[in-house]
PDB file of C-alpha atoms in Angstrom:
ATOM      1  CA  UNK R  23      -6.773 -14.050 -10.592  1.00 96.00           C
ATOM      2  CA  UNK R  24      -6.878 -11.318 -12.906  1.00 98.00           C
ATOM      3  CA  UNK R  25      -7.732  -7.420 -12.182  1.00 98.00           C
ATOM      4  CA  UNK R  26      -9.545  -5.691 -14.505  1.00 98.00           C
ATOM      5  CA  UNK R  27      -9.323  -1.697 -14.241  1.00 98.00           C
ATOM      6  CA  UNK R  28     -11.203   0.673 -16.101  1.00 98.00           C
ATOM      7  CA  UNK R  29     -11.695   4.412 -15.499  1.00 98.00           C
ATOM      8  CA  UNK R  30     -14.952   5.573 -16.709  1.00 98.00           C
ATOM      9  CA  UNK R  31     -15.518   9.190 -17.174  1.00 98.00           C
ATOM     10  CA  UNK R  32     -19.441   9.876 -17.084  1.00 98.00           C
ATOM     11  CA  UNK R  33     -20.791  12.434 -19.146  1.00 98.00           C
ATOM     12  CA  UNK R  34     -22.032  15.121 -16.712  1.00 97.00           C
ATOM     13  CA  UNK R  35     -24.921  15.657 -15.099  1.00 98.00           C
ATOM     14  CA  UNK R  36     -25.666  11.633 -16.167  1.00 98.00           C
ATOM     15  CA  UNK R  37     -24.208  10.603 -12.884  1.00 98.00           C
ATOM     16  CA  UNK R  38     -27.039   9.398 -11.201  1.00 98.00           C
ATOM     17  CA  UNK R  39     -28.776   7.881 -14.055  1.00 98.00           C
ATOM     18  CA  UNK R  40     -25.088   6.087 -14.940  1.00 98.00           C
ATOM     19  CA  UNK R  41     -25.234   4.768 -11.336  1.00 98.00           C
ATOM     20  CA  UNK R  42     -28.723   3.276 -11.210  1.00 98.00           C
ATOM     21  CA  UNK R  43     -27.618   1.633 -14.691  1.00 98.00           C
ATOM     22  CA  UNK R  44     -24.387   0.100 -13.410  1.00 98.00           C
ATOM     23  CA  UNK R  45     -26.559  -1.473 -10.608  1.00 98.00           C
ATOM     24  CA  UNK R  46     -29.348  -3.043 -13.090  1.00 97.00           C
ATOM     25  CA  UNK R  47     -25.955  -4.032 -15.497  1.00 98.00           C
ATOM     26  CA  UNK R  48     -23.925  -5.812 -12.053  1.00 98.00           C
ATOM     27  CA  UNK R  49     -26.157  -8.368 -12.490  1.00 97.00           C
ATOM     28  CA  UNK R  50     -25.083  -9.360 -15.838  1.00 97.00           C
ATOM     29  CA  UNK R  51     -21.645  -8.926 -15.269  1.00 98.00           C
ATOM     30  CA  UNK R  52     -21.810 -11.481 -12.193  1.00 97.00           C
ATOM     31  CA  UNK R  53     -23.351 -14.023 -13.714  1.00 97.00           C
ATOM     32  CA  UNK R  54     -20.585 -14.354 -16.301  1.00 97.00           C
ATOM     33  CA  UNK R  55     -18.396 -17.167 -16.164  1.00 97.00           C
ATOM     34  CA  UNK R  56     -14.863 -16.584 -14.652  1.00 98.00           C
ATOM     35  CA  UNK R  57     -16.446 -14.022 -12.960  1.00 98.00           C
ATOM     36  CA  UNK R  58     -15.357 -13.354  -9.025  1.00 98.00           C
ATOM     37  CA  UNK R  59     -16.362 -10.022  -8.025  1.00 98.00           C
ATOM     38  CA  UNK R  60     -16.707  -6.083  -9.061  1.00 98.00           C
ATOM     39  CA  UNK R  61     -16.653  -2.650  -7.655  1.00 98.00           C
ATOM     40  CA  UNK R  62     -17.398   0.928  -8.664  1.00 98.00           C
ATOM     41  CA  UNK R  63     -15.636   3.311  -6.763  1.00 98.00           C
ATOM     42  CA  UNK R  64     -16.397   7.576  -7.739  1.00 98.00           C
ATOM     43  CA  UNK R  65     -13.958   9.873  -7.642  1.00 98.00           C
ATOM     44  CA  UNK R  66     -14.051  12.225  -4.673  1.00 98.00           C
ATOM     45  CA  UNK R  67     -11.805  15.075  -6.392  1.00 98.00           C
ATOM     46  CA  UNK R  68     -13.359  14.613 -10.213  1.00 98.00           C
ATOM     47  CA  UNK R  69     -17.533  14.834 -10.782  1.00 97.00           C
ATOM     48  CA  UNK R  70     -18.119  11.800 -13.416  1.00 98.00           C
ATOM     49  CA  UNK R  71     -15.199  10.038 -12.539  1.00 98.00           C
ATOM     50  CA  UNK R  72     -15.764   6.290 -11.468  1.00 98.00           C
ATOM     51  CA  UNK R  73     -12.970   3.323 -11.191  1.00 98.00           C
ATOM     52  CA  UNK R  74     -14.424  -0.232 -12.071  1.00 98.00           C
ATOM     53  CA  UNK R  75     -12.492  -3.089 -10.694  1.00 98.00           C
ATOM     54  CA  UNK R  76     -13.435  -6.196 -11.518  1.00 98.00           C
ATOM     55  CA  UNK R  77     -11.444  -9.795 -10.883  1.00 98.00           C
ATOM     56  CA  UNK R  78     -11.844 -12.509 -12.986  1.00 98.00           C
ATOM     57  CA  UNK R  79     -10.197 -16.159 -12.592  1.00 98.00           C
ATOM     58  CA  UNK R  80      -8.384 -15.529 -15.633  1.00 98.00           C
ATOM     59  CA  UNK R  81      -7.703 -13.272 -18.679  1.00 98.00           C
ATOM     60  CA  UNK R  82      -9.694 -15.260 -21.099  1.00 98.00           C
ATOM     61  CA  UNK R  83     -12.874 -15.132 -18.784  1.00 98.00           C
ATOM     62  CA  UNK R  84     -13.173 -11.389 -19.403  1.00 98.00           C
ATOM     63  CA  UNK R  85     -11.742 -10.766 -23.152  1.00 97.00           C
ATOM     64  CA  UNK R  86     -13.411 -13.641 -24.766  1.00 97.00           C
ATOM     65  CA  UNK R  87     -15.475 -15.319 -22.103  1.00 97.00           C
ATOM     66  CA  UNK R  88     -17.754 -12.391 -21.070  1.00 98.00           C
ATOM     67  CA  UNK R  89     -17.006  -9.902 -24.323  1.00 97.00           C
ATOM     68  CA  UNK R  90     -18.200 -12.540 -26.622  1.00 97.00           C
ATOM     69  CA  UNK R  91     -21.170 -13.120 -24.758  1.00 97.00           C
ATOM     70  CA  UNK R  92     -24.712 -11.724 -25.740  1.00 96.00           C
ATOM     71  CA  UNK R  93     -25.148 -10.459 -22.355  1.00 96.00           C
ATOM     72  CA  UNK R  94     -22.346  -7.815 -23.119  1.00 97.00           C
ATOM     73  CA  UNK R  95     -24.213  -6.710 -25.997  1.00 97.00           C
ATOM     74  CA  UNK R  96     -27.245  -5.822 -22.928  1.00 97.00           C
ATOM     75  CA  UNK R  97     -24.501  -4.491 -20.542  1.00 98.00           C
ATOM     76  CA  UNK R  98     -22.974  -2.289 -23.989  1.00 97.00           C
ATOM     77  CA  UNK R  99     -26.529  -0.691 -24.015  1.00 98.00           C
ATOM     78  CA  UNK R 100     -27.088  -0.016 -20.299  1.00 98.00           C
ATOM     79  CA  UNK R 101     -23.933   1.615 -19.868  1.00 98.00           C
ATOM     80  CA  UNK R 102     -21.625   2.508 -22.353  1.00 98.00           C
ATOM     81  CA  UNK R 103     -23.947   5.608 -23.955  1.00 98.00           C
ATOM     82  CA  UNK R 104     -22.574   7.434 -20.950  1.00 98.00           C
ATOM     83  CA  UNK R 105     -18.985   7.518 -21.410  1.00 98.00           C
ATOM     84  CA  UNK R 106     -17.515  10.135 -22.426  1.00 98.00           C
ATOM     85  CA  UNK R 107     -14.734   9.519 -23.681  1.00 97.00           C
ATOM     86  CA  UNK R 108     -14.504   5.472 -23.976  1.00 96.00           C
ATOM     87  CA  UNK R 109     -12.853   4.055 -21.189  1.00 96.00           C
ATOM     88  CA  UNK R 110      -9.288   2.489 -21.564  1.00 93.00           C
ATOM     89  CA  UNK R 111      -9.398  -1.292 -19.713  1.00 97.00           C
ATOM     90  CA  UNK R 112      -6.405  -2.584 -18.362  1.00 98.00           C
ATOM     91  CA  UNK R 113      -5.999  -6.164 -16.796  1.00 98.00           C
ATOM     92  CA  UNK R 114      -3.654  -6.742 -13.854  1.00 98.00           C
ATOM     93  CA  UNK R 115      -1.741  -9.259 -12.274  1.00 97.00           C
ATOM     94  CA  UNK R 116      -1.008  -9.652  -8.174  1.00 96.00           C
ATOM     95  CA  UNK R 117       2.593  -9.227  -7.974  1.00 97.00           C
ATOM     96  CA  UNK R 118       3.600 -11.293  -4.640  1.00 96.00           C
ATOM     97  CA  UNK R 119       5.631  -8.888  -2.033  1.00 95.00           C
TER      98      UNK R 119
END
């Protein structure tokens, strides 16, 4: 399982509208293969500030899998006219303790 982690800084004052379009766009993202799960978490301390996690099966299932996909092109125009700036996405690995 890979963790995908993105922090998404939305332009202000867009926050509600950027929340109502992340719940239309979690249906896209879900339906992708490789796909597991998602959350959106908002920043308590920062207004516009939202953490995305998202686990996929594998690395390929997000980067080529679900980027290459023509439903990305639909999420890329729900959601990504509200960052501010472009979010850096990082993937992550469980590291067994």
């Amino acid at each position: 399982m890979i963790l995908e982690a993105a922090m998404l800084h939305v332009k202000l004052g867009l926050e509600s509208d950027f929340e109502a379009a992340f719940q239309n766009a979690s249906s896209i993202i879900s339906s992708s293969n490789g796909y597991l799960s998602h959350e959106l978490h908002k920043c308590i301390e920062v207004p516009g500030k939202y953490l995305l996690l998202v686990r996929w099966e594998n690395l390929e299932s997000h980067t080529i899998g679900f980027r290459g996909s023509s439903e990305y092109q639909d999420w890329k125009k729900l959601l990504h006219h509200f960052y501010e700036p472009f979010p850096t996405v990082e993937h992550f690995e469980q590291v067994e303790i």
